[in-house]
Coordinates of C-alpha atoms and ligand atoms in Angstrom, one line a residue:
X16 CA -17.1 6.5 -0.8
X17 CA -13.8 7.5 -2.6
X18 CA -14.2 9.8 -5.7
X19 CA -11.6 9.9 -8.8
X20 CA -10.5 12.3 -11.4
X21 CA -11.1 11.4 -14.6
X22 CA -7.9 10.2 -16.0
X23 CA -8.4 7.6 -12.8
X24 CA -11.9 6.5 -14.3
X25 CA -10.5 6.0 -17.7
X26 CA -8.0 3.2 -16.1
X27 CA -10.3 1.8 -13.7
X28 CA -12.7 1.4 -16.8
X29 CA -11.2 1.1 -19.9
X30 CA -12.7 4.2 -21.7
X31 CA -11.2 6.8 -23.0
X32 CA -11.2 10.3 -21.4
X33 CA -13.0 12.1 -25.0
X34 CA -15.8 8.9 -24.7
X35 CA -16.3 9.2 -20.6
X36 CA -17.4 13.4 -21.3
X37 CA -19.4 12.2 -24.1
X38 CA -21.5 9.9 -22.1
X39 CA -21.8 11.9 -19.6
X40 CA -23.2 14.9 -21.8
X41 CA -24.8 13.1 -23.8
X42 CA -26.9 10.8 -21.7
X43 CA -26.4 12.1 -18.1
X44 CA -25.6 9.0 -16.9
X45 CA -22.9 10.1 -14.5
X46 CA -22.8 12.3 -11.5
X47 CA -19.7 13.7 -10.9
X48 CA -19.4 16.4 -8.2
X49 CA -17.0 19.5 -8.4
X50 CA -14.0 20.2 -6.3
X51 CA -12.6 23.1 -4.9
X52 CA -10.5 23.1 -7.9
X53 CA -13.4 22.4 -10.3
X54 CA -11.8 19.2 -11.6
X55 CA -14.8 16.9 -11.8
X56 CA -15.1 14.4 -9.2
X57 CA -16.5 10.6 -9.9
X58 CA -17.9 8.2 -7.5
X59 CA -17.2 4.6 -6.9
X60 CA -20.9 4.2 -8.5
X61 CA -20.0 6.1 -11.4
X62 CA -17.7 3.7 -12.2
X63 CA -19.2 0.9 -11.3
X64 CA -21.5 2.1 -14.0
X65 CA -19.2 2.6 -16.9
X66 CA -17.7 -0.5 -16.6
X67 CA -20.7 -2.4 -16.6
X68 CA -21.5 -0.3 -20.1
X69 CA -18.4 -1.2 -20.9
X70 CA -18.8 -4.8 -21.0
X71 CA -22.4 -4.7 -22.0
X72 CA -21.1 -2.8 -25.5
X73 CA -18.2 -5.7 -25.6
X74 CA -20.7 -8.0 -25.3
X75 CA -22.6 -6.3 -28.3
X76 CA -24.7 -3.6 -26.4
X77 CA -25.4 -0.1 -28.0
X78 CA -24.9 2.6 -25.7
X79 CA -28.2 4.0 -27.4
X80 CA -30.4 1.7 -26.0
X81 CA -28.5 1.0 -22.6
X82 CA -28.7 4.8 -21.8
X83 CA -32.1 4.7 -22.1
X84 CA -32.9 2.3 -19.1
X85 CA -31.5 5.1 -17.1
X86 CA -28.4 5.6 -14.3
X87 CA -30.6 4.0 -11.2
X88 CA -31.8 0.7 -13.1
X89 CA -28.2 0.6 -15.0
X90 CA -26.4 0.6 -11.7
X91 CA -29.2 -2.1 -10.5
X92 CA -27.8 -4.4 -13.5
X93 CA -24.2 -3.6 -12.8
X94 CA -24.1 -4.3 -9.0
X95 CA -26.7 -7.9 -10.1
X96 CA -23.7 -8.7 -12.8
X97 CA -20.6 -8.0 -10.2
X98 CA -22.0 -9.0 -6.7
X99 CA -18.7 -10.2 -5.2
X100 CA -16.1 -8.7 -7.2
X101 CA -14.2 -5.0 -6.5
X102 CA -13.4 -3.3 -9.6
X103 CA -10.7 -1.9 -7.8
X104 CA -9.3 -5.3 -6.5
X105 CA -10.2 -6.3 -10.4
X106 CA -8.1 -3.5 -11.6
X107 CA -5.1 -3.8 -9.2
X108 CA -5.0 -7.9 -10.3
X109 CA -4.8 -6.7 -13.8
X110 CA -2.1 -3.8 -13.5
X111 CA 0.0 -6.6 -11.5
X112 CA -0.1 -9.0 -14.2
X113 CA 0.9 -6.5 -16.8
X114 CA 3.6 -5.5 -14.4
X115 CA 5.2 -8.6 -14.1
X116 CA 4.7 -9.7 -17.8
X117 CA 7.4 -7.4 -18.7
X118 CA 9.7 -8.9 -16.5
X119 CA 9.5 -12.0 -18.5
X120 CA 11.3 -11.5 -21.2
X121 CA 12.4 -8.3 -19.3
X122 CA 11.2 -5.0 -21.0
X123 CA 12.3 -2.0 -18.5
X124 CA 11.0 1.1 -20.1
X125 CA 7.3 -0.5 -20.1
X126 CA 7.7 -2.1 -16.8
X127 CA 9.0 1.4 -15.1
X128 CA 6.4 3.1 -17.1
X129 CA 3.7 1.2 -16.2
X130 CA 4.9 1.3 -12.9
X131 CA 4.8 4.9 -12.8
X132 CA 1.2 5.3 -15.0
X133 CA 0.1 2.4 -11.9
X134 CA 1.1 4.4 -9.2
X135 CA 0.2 7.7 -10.3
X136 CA -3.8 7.0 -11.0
X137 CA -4.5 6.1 -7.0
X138 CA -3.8 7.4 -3.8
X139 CA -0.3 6.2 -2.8
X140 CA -1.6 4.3 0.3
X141 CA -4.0 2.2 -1.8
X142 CA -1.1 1.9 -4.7
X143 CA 1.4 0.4 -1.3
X144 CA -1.1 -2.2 -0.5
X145 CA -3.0 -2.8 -4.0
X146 CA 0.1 -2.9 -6.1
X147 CA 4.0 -2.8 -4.7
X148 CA 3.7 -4.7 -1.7
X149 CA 1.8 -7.4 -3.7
X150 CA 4.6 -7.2 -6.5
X151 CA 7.0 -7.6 -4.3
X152 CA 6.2 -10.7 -3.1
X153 CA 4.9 -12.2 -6.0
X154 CA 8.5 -11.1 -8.0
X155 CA 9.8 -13.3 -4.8
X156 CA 7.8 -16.3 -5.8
X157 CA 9.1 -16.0 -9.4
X158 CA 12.7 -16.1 -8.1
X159 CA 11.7 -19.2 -6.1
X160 CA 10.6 -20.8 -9.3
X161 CA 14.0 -19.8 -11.1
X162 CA 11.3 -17.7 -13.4
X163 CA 13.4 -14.3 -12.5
X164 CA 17.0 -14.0 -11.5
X165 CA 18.5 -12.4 -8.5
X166 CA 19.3 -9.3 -10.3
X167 CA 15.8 -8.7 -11.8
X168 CA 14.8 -9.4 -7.9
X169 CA 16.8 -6.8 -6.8
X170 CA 16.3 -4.3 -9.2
X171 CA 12.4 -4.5 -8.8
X172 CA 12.9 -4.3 -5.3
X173 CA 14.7 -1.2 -5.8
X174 CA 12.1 0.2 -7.6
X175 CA 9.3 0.1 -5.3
X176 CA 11.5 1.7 -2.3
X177 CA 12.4 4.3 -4.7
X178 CA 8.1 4.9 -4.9
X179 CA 7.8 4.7 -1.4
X180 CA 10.9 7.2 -0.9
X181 CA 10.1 9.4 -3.2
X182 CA 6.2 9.7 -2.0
X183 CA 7.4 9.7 1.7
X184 CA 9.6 12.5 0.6
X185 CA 6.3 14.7 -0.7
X186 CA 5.4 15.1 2.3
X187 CA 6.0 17.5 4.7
X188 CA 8.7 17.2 7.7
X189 CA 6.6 16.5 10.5
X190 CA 7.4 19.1 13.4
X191 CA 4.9 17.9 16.2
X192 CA 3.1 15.0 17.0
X193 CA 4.0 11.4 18.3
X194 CA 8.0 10.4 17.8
X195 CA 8.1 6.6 16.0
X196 CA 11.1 4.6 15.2
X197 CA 10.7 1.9 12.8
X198 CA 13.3 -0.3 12.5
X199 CA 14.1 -3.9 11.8
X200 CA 16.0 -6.2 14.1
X201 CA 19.7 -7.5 13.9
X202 CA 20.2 -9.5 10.8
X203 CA 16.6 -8.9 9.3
X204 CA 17.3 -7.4 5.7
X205 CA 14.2 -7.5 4.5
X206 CA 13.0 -3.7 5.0
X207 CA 10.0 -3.5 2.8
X208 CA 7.8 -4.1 4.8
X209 CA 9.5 -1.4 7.9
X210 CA 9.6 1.0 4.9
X211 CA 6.0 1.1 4.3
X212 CA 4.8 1.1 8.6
X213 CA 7.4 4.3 8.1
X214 CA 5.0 5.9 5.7
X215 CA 1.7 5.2 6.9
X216 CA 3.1 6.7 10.0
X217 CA 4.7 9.7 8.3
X218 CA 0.8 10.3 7.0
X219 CA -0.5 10.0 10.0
X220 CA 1.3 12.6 11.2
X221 CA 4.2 11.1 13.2
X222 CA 7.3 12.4 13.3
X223 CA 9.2 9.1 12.2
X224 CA 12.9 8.2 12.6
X225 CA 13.3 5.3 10.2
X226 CA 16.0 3.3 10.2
X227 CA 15.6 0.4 8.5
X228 CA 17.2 -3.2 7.7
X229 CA 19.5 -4.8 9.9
X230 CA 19.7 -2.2 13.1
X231 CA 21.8 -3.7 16.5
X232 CA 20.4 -3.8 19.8
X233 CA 22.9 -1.5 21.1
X234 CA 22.7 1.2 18.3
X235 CA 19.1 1.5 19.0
X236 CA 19.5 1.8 22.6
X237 CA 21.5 4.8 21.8
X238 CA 19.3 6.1 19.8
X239 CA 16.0 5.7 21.5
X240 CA 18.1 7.0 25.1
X241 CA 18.1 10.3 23.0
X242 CA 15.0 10.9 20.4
X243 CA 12.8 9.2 23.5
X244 CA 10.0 7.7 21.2
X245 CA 6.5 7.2 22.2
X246 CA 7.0 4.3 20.2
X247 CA 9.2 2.3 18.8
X248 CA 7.9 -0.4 16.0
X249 CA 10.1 -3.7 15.1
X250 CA 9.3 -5.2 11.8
X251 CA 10.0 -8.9 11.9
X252 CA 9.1 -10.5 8.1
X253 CA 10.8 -13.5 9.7
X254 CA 10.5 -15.6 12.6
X255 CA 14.0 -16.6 14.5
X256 CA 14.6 -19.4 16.7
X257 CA 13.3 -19.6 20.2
X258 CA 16.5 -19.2 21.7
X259 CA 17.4 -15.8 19.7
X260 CA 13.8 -14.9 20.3
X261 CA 13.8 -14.7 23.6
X262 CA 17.1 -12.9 23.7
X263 CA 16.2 -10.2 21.7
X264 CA 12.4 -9.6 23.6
X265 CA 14.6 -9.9 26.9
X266 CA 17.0 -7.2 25.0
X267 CA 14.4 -5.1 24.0
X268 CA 12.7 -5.0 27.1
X269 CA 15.5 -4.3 29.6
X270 CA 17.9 -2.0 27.1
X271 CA 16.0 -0.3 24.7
X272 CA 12.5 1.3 25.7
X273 CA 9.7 -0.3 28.2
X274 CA 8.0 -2.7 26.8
X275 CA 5.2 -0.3 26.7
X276 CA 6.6 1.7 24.2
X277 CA 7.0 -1.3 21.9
X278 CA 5.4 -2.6 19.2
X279 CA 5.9 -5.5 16.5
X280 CA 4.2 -6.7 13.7
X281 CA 5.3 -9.1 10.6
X282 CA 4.8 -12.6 9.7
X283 CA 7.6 -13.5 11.8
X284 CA 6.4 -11.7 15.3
X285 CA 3.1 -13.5 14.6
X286 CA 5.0 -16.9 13.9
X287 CA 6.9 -15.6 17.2
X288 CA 3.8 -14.4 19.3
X289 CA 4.4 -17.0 22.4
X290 CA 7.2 -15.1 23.0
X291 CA 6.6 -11.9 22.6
X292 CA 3.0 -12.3 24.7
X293 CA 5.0 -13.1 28.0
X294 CA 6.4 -10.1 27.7
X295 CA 4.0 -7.6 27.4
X296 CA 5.2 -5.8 23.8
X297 CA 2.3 -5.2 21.4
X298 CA 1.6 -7.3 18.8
X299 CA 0.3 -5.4 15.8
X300 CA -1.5 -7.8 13.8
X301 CA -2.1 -6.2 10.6
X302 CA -2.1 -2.7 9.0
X303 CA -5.5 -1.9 10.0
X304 CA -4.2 -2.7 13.7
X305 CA -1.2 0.0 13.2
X306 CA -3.4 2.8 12.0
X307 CA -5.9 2.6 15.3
X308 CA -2.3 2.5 17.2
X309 CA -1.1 5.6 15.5
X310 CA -4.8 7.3 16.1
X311 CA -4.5 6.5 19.9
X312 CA -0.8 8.0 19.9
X313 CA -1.4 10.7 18.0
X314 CA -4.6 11.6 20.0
X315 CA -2.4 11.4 23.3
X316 CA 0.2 13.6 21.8
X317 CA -2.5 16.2 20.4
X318 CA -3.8 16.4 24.4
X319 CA -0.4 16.7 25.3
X320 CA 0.0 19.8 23.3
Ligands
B12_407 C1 13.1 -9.1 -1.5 C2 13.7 -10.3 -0.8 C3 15.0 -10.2 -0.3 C4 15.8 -9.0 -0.4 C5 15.3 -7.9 0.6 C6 15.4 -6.6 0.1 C7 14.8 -5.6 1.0 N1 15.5 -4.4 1.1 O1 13.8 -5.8 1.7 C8 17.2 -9.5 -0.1 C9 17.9 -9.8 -1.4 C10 18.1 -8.6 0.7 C11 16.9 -10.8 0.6 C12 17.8 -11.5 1.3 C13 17.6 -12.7 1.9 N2 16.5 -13.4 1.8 CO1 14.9 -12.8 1.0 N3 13.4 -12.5 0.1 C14 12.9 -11.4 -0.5 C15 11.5 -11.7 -1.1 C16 11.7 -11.9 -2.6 C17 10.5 -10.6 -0.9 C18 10.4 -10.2 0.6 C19 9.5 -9.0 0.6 O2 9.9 -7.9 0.6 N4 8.2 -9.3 0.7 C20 7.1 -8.3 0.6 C21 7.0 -7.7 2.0 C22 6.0 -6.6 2.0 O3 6.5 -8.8 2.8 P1 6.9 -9.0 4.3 O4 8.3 -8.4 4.6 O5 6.7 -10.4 4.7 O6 5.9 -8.1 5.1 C23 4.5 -8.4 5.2 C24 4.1 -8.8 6.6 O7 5.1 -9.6 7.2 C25 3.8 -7.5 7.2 N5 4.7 -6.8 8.1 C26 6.0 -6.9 8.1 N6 6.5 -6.0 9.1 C27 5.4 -5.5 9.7 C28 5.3 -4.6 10.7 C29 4.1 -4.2 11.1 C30 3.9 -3.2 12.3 C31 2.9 -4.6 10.5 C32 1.6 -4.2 10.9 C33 3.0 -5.6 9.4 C34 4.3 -6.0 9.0 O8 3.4 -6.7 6.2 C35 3.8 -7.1 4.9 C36 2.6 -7.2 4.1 O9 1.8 -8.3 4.3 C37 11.1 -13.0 -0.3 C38 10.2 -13.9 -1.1 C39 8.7 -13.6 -1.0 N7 7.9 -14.1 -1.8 O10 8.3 -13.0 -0.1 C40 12.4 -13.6 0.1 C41 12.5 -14.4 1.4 C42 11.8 -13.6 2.5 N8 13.9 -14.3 1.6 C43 14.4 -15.4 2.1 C44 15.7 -15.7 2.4 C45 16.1 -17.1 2.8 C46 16.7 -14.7 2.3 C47 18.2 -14.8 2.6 C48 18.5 -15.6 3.9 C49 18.8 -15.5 1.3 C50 20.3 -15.8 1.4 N9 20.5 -17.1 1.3 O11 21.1 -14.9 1.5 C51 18.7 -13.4 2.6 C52 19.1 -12.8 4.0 C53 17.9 -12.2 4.7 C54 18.2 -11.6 6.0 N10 19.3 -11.9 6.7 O12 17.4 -10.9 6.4 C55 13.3 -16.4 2.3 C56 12.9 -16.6 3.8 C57 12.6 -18.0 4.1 C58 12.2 -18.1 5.6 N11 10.9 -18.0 5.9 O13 13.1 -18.2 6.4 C59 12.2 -15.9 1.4 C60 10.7 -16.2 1.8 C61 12.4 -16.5 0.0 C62 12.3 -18.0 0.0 N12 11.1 -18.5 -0.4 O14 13.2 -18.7 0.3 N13 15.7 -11.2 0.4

């Protein structure tokens, strides 16, 4: 169950901070715990809760006579009203749409700081997934439709490495544990997606060597001859053709690192996955995929010592 601070609850509900402590004095409805540094902590069912109050008092409720049924038959209504929907999800849909309405006609103070308010109220691994990744690509589909020029394209794009930068930077330099490159092959520009495999990996503990769009065989050779990775983990966002396909796996395979030590993951490698079956390199199907990887390795270097 994840827990939030309060200024958290008041986006994920819609109430203000002053009205959140009132109801909670007041009626005791909510059961935050306390941290180690006394900030209260709310549960998923707390908010669950307050946004159900929330649109029972839009709706024409009175928090009155709602408080009086009491948190257990309250939370009963709310989960009965929202079956199938996750407020988060809910929440994440609607900070994306504000996003991308100030694109159109293009306001950047209010788009960075909503990107910035958006960022800051969740843990930055749930803010990758939940909000830049999906911006990213849905900025993409705009440019498709002509709706946003190249410019605007690249300058949000911009912006979201600059948050994943900036949060990778946060953390500490990794001194131990497993050695991953991430990189993307020749000609692949598209680094978003390398970018954020770097970070989940720099959370996990790895001690990453990211390097990004566009990386030739023979650099990387070089450069996994002298960092030695455990692993080293191709992002392919697109597929190529069979021919430069095979090239590159037989590349890979007989210059860079044993296949062993290799991993892919991207639309493209799964568009590609014939290919790269025969020859024994991991396909990493999806993030959940690349975190039980990084356990494993990370395990194995923790016994190593
Ligand atoms: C931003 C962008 C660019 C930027 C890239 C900036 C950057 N630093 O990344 C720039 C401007 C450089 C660019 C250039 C080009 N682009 Co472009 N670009 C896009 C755009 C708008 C978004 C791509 C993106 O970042 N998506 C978000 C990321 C997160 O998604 P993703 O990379 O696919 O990754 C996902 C998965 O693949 C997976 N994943 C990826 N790697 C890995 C690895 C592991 C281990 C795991 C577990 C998962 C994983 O995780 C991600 C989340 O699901 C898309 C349109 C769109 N709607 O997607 C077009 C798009 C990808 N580009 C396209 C094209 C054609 C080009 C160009 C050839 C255009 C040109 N004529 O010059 C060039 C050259 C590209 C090259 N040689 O690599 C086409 C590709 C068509 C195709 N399928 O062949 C697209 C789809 C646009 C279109 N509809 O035509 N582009």
């Amino acid at each position: 169950m994840n827990t939030h601070r309060i200024h958290r609850v008041a986006k994920l509900t819609g109430l203000s901070k002053d009205v959140i402590r009132v109801w909670e004095r007041r009626f005791g409805l909510l059961k935050p715990t306390r941290g180690a540094n006394r900030y209260r902590n709310y549960s998923d069912e707390d908010v669950a809760l307050l946004r159900f109050l929330k649109e029972q008092l839009d709706a024409g409720g009175s928090i009155g006579e709602l408080s009086k049924l009491g948190r257990e038959e309250l939370l009963g209504r709310a989960r009965a009203s929202a079956p199938h929907v996750s407020f988060v999800d809910n929440t994440f849909s609607r900070l994306l749409r504000e996003l991308l309405s100030t694109l159109n006609p293009f306001d950047r103070v209010i788009f960075e700081k909503r990107l910035n308010g958006a960022v800051a109220v969740v843990p930055f691994e749930e803010a990758l997934h939940g909000i830049l990744l999906p911006l990213q690509e849905q900025v993409g589909q705009l440019w498709h439709e002509g709706q946003v020029n190249v410019a605007l394209e690249h300058y949000v794009t911009k912006q979201i490495q600059q948050k994943i930068f900036s949060a990778m930077n946060q953390l500490p330099v990794a001194e131990f544990g497993a050695k991953v490159v991430v990189a993307c092959p020749p000609g692949e520009e598209h680094d978003i997606a390398a970018l954020a495999v770097a970070y989940r990996c720099r959370v996990r503990g790895c001690r990453v060597y990211y390097l990004g769009a566009n990386v030739p065989i023979a650099s990387l050779t070089n450069f996994c001859g002298k960092v030695n990775p455990d692993l080293t983990i191709m992002s392919f966002p697109l597929a190529l053709s069979e021919v430069n396909a095979t090239e590159l796996v037989q590349a890979l395979t007989h210059e860079v690192v044993p296949a062993s030590r290799l991993a892919v993951g991207g639309h493209g490698a799964l568009a590609m996955r014939n290919i790269f079956n025969g020859s024994h390199i991991e396909m990493l199907e999806d993030f959940a995929e690349l975190d039980h990887k990084l356990d494993r390795l990370m395990r194995q270097s923790l016994s190593r010592g």
